[in-house]
Short mmCIF file of C-alpha atoms in Angstrom, two decimals:
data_model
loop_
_atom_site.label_atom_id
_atom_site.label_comp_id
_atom_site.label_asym_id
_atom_site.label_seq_id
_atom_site.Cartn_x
_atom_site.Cartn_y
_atom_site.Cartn_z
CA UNK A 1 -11.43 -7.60 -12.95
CA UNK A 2 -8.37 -5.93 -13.16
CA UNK A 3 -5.32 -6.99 -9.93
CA UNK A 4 -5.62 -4.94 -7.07
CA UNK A 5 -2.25 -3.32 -6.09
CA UNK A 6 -1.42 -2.37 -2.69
CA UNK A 7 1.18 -0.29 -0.96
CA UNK A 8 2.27 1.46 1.53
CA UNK A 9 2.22 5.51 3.02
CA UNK A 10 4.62 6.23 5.98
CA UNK A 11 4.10 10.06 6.66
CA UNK A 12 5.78 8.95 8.79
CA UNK A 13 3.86 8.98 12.26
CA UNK A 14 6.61 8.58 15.07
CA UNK A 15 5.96 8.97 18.73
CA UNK A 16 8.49 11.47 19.69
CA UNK A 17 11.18 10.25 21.99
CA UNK A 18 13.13 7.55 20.17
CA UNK A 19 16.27 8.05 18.41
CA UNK A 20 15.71 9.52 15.04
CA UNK A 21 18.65 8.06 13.58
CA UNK A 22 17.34 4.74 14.61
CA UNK A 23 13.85 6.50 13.21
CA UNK A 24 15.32 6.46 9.26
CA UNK A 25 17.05 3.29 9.30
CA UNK A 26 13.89 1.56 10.69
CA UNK A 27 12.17 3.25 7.64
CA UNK A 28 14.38 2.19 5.01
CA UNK A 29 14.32 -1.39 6.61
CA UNK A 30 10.50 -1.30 6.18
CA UNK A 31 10.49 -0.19 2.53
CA UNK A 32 13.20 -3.08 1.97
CA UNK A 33 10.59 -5.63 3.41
CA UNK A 34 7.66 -4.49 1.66
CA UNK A 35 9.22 -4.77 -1.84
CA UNK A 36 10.85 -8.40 -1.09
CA UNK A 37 7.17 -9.54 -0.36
CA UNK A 38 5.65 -8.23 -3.35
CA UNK A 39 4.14 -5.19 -2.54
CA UNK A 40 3.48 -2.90 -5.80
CA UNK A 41 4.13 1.06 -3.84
CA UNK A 42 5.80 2.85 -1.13
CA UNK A 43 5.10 6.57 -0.68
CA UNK A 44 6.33 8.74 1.96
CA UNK A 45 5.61 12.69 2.62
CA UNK A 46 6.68 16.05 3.42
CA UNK A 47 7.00 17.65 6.71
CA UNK A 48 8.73 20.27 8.80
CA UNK A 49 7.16 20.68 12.04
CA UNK A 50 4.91 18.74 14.55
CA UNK A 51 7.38 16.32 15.96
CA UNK A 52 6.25 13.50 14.73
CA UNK A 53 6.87 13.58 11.20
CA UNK A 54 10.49 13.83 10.43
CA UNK A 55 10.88 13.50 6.90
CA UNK A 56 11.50 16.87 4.88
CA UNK A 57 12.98 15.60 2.03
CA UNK A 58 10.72 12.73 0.21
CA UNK A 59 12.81 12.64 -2.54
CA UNK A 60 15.89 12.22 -0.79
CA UNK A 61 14.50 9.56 0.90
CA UNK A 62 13.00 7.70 -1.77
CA UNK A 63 16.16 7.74 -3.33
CA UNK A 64 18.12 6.02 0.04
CA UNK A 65 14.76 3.42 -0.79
CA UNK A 66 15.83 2.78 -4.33
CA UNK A 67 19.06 1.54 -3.42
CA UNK A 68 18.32 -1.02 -1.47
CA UNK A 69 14.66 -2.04 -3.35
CA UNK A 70 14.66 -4.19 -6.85
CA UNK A 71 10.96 -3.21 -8.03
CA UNK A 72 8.36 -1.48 -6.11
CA UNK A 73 7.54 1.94 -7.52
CA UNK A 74 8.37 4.77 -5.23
CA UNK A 75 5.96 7.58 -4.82
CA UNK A 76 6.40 11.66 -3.06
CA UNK A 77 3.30 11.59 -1.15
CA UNK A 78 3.51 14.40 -1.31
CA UNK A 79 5.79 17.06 -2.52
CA UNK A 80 4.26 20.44 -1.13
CA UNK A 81 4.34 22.81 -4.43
CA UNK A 82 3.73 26.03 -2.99
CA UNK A 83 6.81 25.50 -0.37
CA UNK A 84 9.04 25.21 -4.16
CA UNK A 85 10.13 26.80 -7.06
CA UNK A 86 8.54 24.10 -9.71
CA UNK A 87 11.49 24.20 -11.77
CA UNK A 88 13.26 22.21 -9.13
CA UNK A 89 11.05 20.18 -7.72
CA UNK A 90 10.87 18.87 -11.81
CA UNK A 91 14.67 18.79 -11.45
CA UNK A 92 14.46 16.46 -8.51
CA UNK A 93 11.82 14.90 -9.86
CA UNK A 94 13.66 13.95 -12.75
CA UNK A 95 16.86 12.94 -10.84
CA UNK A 96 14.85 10.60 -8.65
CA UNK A 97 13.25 8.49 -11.52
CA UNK A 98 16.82 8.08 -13.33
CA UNK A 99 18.43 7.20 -9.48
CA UNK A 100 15.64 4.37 -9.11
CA UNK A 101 15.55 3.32 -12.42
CA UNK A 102 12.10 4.47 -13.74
CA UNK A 103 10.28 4.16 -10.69
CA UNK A 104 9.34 7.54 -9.34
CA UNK A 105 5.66 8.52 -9.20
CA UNK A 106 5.28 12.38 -8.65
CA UNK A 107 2.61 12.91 -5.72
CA UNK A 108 1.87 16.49 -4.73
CA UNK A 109 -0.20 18.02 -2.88
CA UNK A 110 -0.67 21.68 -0.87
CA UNK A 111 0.57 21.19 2.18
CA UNK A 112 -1.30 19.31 5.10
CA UNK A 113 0.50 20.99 8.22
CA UNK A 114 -0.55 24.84 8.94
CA UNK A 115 2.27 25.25 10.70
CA UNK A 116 4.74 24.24 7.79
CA UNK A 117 3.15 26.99 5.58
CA UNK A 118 3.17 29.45 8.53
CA UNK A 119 6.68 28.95 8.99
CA UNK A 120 7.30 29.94 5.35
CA UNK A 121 5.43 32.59 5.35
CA UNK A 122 2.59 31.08 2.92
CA UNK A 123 -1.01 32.42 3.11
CA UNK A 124 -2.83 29.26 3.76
CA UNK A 125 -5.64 30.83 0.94
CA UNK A 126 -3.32 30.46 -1.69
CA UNK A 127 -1.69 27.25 -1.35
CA UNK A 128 -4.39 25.11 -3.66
CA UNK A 129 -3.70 27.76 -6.48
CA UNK A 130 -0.35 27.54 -6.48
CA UNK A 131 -0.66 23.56 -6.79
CA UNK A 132 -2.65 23.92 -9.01
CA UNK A 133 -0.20 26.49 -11.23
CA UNK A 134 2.98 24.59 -10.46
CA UNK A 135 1.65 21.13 -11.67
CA UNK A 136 0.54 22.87 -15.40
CA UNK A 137 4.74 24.03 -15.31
CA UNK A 138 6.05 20.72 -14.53
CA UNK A 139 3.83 18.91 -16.67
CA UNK A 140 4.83 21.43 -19.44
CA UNK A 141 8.61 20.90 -18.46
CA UNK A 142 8.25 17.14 -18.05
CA UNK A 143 7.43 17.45 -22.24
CA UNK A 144 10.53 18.89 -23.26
CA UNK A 145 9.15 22.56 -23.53
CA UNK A 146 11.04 25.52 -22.73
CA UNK A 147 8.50 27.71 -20.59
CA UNK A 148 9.28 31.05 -19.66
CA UNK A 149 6.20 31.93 -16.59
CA UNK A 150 5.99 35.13 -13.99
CA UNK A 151 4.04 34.63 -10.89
CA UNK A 152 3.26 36.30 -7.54
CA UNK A 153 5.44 33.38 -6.23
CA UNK A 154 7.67 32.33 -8.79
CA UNK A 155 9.44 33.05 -12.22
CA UNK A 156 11.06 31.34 -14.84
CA UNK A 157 13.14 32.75 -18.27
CA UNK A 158 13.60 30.41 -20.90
CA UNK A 159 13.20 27.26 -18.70
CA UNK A 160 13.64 23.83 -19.85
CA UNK A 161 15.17 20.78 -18.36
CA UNK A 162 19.09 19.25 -19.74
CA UNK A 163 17.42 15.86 -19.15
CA UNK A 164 13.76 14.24 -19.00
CA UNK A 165 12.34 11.97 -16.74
CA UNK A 166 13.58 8.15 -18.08
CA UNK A 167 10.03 6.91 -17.70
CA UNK A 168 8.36 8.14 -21.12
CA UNK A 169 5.07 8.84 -18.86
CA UNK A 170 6.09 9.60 -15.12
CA UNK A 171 2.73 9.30 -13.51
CA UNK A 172 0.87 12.63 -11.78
CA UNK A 173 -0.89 11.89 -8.85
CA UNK A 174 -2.72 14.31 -6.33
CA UNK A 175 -3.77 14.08 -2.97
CA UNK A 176 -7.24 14.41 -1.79
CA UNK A 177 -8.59 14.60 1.76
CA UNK A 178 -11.70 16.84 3.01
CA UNK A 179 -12.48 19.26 0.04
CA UNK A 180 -13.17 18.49 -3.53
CA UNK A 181 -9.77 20.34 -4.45
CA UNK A 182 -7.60 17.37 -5.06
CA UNK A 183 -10.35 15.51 -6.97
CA UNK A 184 -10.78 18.53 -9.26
CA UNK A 185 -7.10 18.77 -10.11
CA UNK A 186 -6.45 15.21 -11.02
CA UNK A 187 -9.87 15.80 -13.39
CA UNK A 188 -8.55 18.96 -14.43
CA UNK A 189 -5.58 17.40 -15.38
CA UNK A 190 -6.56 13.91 -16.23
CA UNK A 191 -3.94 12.35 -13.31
CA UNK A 192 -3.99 10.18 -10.57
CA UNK A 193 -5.41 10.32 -6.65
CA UNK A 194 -4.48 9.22 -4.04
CA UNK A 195 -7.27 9.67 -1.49
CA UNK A 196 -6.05 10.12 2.60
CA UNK A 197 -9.23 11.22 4.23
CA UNK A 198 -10.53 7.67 3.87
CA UNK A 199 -8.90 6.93 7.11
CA UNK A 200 -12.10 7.59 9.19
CA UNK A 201 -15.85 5.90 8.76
CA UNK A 202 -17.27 10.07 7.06
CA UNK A 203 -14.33 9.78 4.43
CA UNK A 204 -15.04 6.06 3.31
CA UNK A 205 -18.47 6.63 3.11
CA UNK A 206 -17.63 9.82 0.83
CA UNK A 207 -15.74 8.46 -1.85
CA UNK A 208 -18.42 8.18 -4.46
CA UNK A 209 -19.06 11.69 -3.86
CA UNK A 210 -15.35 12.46 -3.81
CA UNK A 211 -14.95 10.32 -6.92
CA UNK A 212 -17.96 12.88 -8.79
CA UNK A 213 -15.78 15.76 -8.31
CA UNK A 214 -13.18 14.31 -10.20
CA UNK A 215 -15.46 13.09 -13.04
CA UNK A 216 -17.41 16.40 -13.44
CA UNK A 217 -13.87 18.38 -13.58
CA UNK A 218 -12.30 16.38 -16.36
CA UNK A 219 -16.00 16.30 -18.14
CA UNK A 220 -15.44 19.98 -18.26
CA UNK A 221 -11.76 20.02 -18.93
CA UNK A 222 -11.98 17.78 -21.75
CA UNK A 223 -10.12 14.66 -20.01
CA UNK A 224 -10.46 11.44 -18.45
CA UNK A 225 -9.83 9.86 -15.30
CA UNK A 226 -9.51 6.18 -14.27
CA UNK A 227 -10.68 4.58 -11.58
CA UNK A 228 -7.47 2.61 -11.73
CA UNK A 229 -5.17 5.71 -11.05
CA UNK A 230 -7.03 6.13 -8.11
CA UNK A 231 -5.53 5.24 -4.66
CA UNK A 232 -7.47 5.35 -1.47
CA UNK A 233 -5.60 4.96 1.82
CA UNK A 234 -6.30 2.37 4.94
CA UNK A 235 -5.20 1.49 8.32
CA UNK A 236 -4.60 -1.61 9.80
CA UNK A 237 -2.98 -4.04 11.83
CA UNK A 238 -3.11 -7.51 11.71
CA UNK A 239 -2.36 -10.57 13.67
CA UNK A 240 -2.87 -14.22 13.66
CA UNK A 241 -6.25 -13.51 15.90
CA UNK A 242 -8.43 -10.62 16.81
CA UNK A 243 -7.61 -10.47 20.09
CA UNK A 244 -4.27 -10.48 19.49
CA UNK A 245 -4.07 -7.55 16.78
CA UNK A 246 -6.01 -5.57 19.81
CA UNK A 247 -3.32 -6.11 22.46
CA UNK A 248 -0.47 -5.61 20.35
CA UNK A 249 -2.14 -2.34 18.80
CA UNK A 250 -4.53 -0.63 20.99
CA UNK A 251 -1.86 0.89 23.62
CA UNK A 252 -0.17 2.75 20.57
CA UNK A 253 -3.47 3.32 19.10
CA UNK A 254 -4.38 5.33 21.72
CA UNK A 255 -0.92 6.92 22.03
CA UNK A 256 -1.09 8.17 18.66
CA UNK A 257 -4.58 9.92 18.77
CA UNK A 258 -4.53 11.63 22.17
CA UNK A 259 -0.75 13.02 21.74
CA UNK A 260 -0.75 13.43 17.60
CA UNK A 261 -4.22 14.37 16.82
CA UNK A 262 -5.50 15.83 19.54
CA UNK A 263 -3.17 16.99 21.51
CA UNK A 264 -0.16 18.20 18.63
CA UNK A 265 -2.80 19.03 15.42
CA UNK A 266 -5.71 19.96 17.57
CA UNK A 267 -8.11 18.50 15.05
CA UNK A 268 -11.53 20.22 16.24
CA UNK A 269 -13.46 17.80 16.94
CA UNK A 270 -11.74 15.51 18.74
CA UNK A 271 -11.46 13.95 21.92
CA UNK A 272 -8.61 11.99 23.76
CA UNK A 273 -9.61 8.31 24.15
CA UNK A 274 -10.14 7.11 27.21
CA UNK A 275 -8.68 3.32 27.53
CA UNK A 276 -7.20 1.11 24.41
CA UNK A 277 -10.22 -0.44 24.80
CA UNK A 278 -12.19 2.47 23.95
CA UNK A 279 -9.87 3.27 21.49
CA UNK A 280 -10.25 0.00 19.67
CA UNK A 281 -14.19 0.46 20.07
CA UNK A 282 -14.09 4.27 18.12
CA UNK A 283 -11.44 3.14 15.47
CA UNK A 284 -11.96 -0.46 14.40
CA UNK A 285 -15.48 -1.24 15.87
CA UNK A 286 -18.15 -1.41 13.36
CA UNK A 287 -19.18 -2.17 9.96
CA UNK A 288 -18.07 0.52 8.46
CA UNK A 289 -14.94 1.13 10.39
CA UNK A 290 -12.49 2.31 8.22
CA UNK A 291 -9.50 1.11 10.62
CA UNK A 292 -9.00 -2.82 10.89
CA UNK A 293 -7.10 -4.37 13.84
CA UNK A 294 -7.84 -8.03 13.76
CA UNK A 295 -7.29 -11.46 11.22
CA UNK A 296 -6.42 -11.68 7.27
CA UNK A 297 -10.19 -12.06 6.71
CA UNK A 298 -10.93 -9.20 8.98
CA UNK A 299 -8.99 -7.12 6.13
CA UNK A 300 -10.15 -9.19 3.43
CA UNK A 301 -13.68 -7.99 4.39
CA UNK A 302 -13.03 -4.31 4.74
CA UNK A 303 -11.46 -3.80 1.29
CA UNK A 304 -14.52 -5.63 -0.40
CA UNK A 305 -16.79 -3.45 1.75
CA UNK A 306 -14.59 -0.20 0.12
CA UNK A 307 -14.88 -1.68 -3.10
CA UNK A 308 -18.63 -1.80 -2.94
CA UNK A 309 -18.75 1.68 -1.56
CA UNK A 310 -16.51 3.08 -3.52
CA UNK A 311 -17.68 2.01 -6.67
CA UNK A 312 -13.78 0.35 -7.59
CA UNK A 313 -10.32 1.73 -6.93
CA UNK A 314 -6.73 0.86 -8.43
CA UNK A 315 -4.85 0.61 -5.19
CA UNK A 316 -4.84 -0.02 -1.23
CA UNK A 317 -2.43 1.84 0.35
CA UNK A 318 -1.55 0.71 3.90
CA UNK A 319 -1.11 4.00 6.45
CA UNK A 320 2.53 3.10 8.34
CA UNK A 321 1.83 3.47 11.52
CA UNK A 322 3.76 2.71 15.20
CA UNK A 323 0.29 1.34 17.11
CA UNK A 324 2.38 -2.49 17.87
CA UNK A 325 6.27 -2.55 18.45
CA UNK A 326 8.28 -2.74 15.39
CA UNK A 327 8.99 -6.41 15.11
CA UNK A 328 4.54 -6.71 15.76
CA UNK A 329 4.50 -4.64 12.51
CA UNK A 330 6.78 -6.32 10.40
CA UNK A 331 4.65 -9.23 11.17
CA UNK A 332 1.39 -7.23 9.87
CA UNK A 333 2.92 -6.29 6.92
CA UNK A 334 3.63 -10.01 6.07
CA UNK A 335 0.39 -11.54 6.72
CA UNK A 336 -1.23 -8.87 4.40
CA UNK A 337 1.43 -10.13 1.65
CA UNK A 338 0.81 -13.62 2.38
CA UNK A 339 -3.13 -13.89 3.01
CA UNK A 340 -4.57 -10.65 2.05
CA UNK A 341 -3.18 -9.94 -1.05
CA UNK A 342 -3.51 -13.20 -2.69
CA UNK A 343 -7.12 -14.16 -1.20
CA UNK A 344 -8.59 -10.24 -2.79
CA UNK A 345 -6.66 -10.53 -6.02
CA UNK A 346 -7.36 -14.82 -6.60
CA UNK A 347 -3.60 -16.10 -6.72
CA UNK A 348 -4.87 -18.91 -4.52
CA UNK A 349 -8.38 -19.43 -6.74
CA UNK A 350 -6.64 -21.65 -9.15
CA UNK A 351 -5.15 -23.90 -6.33
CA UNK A 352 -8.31 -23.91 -4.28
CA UNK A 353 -9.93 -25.57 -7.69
CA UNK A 354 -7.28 -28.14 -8.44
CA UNK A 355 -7.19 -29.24 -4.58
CA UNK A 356 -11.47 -29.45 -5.33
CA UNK A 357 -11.62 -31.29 -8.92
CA UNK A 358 -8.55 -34.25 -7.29
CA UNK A 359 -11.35 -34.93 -4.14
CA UNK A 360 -14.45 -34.56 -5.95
CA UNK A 361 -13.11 -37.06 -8.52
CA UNK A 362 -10.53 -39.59 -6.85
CA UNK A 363 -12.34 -42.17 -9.27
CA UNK A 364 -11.03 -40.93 -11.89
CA UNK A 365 -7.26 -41.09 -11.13
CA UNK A 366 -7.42 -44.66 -9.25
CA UNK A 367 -6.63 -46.36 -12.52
CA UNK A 368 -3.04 -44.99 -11.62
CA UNK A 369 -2.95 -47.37 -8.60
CA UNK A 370 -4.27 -49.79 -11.18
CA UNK A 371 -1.59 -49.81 -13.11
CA UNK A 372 1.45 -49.54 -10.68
CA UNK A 373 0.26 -53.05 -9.28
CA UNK A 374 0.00 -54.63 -12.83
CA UNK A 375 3.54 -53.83 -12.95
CA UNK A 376 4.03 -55.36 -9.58
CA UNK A 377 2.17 -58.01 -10.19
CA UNK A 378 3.76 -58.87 -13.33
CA UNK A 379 7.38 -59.18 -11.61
CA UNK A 380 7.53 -62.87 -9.46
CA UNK A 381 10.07 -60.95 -6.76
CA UNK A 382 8.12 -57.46 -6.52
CA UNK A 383 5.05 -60.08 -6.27
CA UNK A 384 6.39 -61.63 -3.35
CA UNK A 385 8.11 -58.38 -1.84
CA UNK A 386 4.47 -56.60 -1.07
CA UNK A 387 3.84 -58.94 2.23
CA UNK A 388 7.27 -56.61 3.61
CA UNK A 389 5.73 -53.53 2.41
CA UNK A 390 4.63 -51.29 5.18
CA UNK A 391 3.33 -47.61 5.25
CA UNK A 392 5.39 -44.95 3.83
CA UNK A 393 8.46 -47.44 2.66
CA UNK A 394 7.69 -46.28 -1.25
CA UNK A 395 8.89 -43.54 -2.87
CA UNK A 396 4.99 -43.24 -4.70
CA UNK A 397 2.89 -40.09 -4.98
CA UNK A 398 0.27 -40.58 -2.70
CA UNK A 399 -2.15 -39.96 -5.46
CA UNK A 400 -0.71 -42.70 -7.65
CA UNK A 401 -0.21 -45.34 -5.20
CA UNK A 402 -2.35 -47.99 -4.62
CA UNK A 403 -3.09 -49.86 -1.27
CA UNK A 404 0.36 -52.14 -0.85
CA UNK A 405 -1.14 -53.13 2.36
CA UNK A 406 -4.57 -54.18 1.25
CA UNK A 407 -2.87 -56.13 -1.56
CA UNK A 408 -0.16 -57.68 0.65
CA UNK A 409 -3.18 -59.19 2.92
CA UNK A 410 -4.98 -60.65 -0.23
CA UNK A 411 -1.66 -62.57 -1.22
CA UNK A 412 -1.24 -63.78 2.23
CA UNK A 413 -4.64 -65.30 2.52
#
């Protein structure tokens, strides 16, 4: 089976009240940590209202992030097309993968806040259209063409981009949360997902079906998709036990549903939890919770549950969240590196089966031992030096030595 990669999404969700120049730096901090331990993506959004999401600019950001990472791949997620022209979002598209070396991934989507479009003026009905029209430009622009378009929103004369993205294939990805829309565009256009609504227990369980909307689109477009372009987003925070995850999390937990989702989006639906304990219960309690506050293996189990339910994905992006204090998160982040990661993708298999074979067959290797004491035995002084031996004096791999001690006594009596 093909490796697993995993990454990160920071919308970014930040209680409002702490210093937002503190905010940014924290953020760039993060993104440095994730790519020194390994991790393969880091995608941030779009915003302009709410409070609690403060980035405007993704690729502005993302280009802060590629000067102080080495290697992870850096993604817009997402780039709100109808709030642009589409000839320069291309043109910052384009100046973000040469500023990072290659590693931009284009994420776009139609715009998740209401209140962003409303401040621009944009008829919520239209936004998916336009998304759907300014990804057939840029894709067109991203080949070299010159592309001259008219639109109720945009126009273009004789268009075409002074320089090309340096990777030869900068990958498309859409997002995808309630309706089928994002699904049909990346079949439509044969690009990648990355799936958000997969956050709650109703949007893991609706990933096959989400997945069919995809498949049916390109079946009728004449394309393909892959299940390894396909990204599907998770929470969680982790901690050396359960019950320690749940006291460093389930205070913030709390904070961030009753004053972000229910109080600031006014997701219908919802209602304000009522303790971190009941907060814990709703989010992470479960089999099929989609939220996991608790060990390695706690994680471990939930993305081979989504794997089964899903039918297979490429990627497991981690939702950035402020539920434990920041040093508490750090610490998350590098237990998933250094547990979760290696136990679902088998670094460790290899080791596990060495460590196995040496117990199961000490036997084998005890001729070693063997023949370090004919060597002793065939020098008169080392002969007579073994009665001095004592634990741990020689400079032998354990697995080679033989029993000094044991031998010593037999020359004594």
């Amino acid at each position: 089976m093909a490796r697993l990669k995993f990454g990160a999404f920071l919308a970014p969700h930040h209680p409002i009240g702490e210093n937002p120049l503190l905010q940014f730096r924290r953020d760039l901090d993060f993104v440095e940590q994730i790519d020194a331990l390994g991790y393969d993506e880091f995608w941030c959004g779009e915003h302009h209202s709410s409070g609690w999401e403060m980035i405007a600019s993704p690729e502005m950001f993302l280009a802060a992030a590629g000067e102080r990472t080495k290697r992870i791949k850096l993604g817009t997620g997402v780039v709100s097309l109808p709030y642009h022209h589409p000839y320069n979002v291309a043109q910052r598209m384009v100046q973000l993968d040469w500023m990072t070396g290659g590693r931009a991934i284009f994420g776009s989507g139609p715009g998740a806040l209401a209140s962003d479009a409303h401040t621009l003026g944009i008829d919520p009905m239209t936004q998916r259209d336009r998304q759907d029209e300014a990804i057939a430009i840029i894709r067109r622009l991203f080949k070299g063409e010159r592309v001259t378009a008219k639109s109720d929103w945009f126009t273009m004369q004789d268009a075409a981009l002074q320089l090309l993205p340096l990777q030869e294939d900068m990958p498309f990805v859409v997002a995808s949360q309630i309706s089928p829309s994002g699904m049909t565009l990346a079949g439509k256009y044969g690009i990648g997902i990355i799936s958000l609504g997969s956050m709650s227990t109703q949007g893991l369980m609706a990933l096959p079906t989400q997945w069919g909307f995809a498949e049916d689109a390109a079946k009728k477009a004449g394309t393909t998709v892959s299940r390894s372009d396909w990204r599907v987003l998770l929470s969680w925070h982790i901690a050396e036990t359960r019950e320690q995850a749940q006291r460093e999390a389930g205070a913030g937990l709390m904070r961030w549903h009753n004053e972000y989702n229910v109080r600031t989006l006014q997701r219908p639906g919802l209602e304000p939890f009522t303790s971190p304990e009941d907060a814990l219960e709703k989010t992470a309690g479960g089999e099929n919770a989609a939220s996991t506050i608790g060990t390695p293996d706690d994680l471990v189990k939930t993305i081979k549950n989504l794997m089964q339910v899903s039918g297979g994905v490429g990627a497991i992006i981690g939702f950035v969240h402020d539920w434990a204090n920041p040093e508490n998160t750090r610490r998350s982040w590098d237990m998933v590196a250094r547990y979760v990661i290696p136990e679902i993708n088998g670094y460790v298999k290899g080791l596990r089966e060495s460590q196995k074979f040496l117990i199961e067959n000490r036997a084998v290797f005890e001729r070693a031992g063997q023949a370090v004491m004919a060597k002793i035995m065939e020098n008169e002084k080392a002969a007579a030096a073994l009665q001095h031996t004592g634990p741990g004096r020689v400079a032998i791999p354990t697995i080679n030595a033989p029993d000094l001690q044991k031998e010593a006594a037999k020359r004594k009596a």
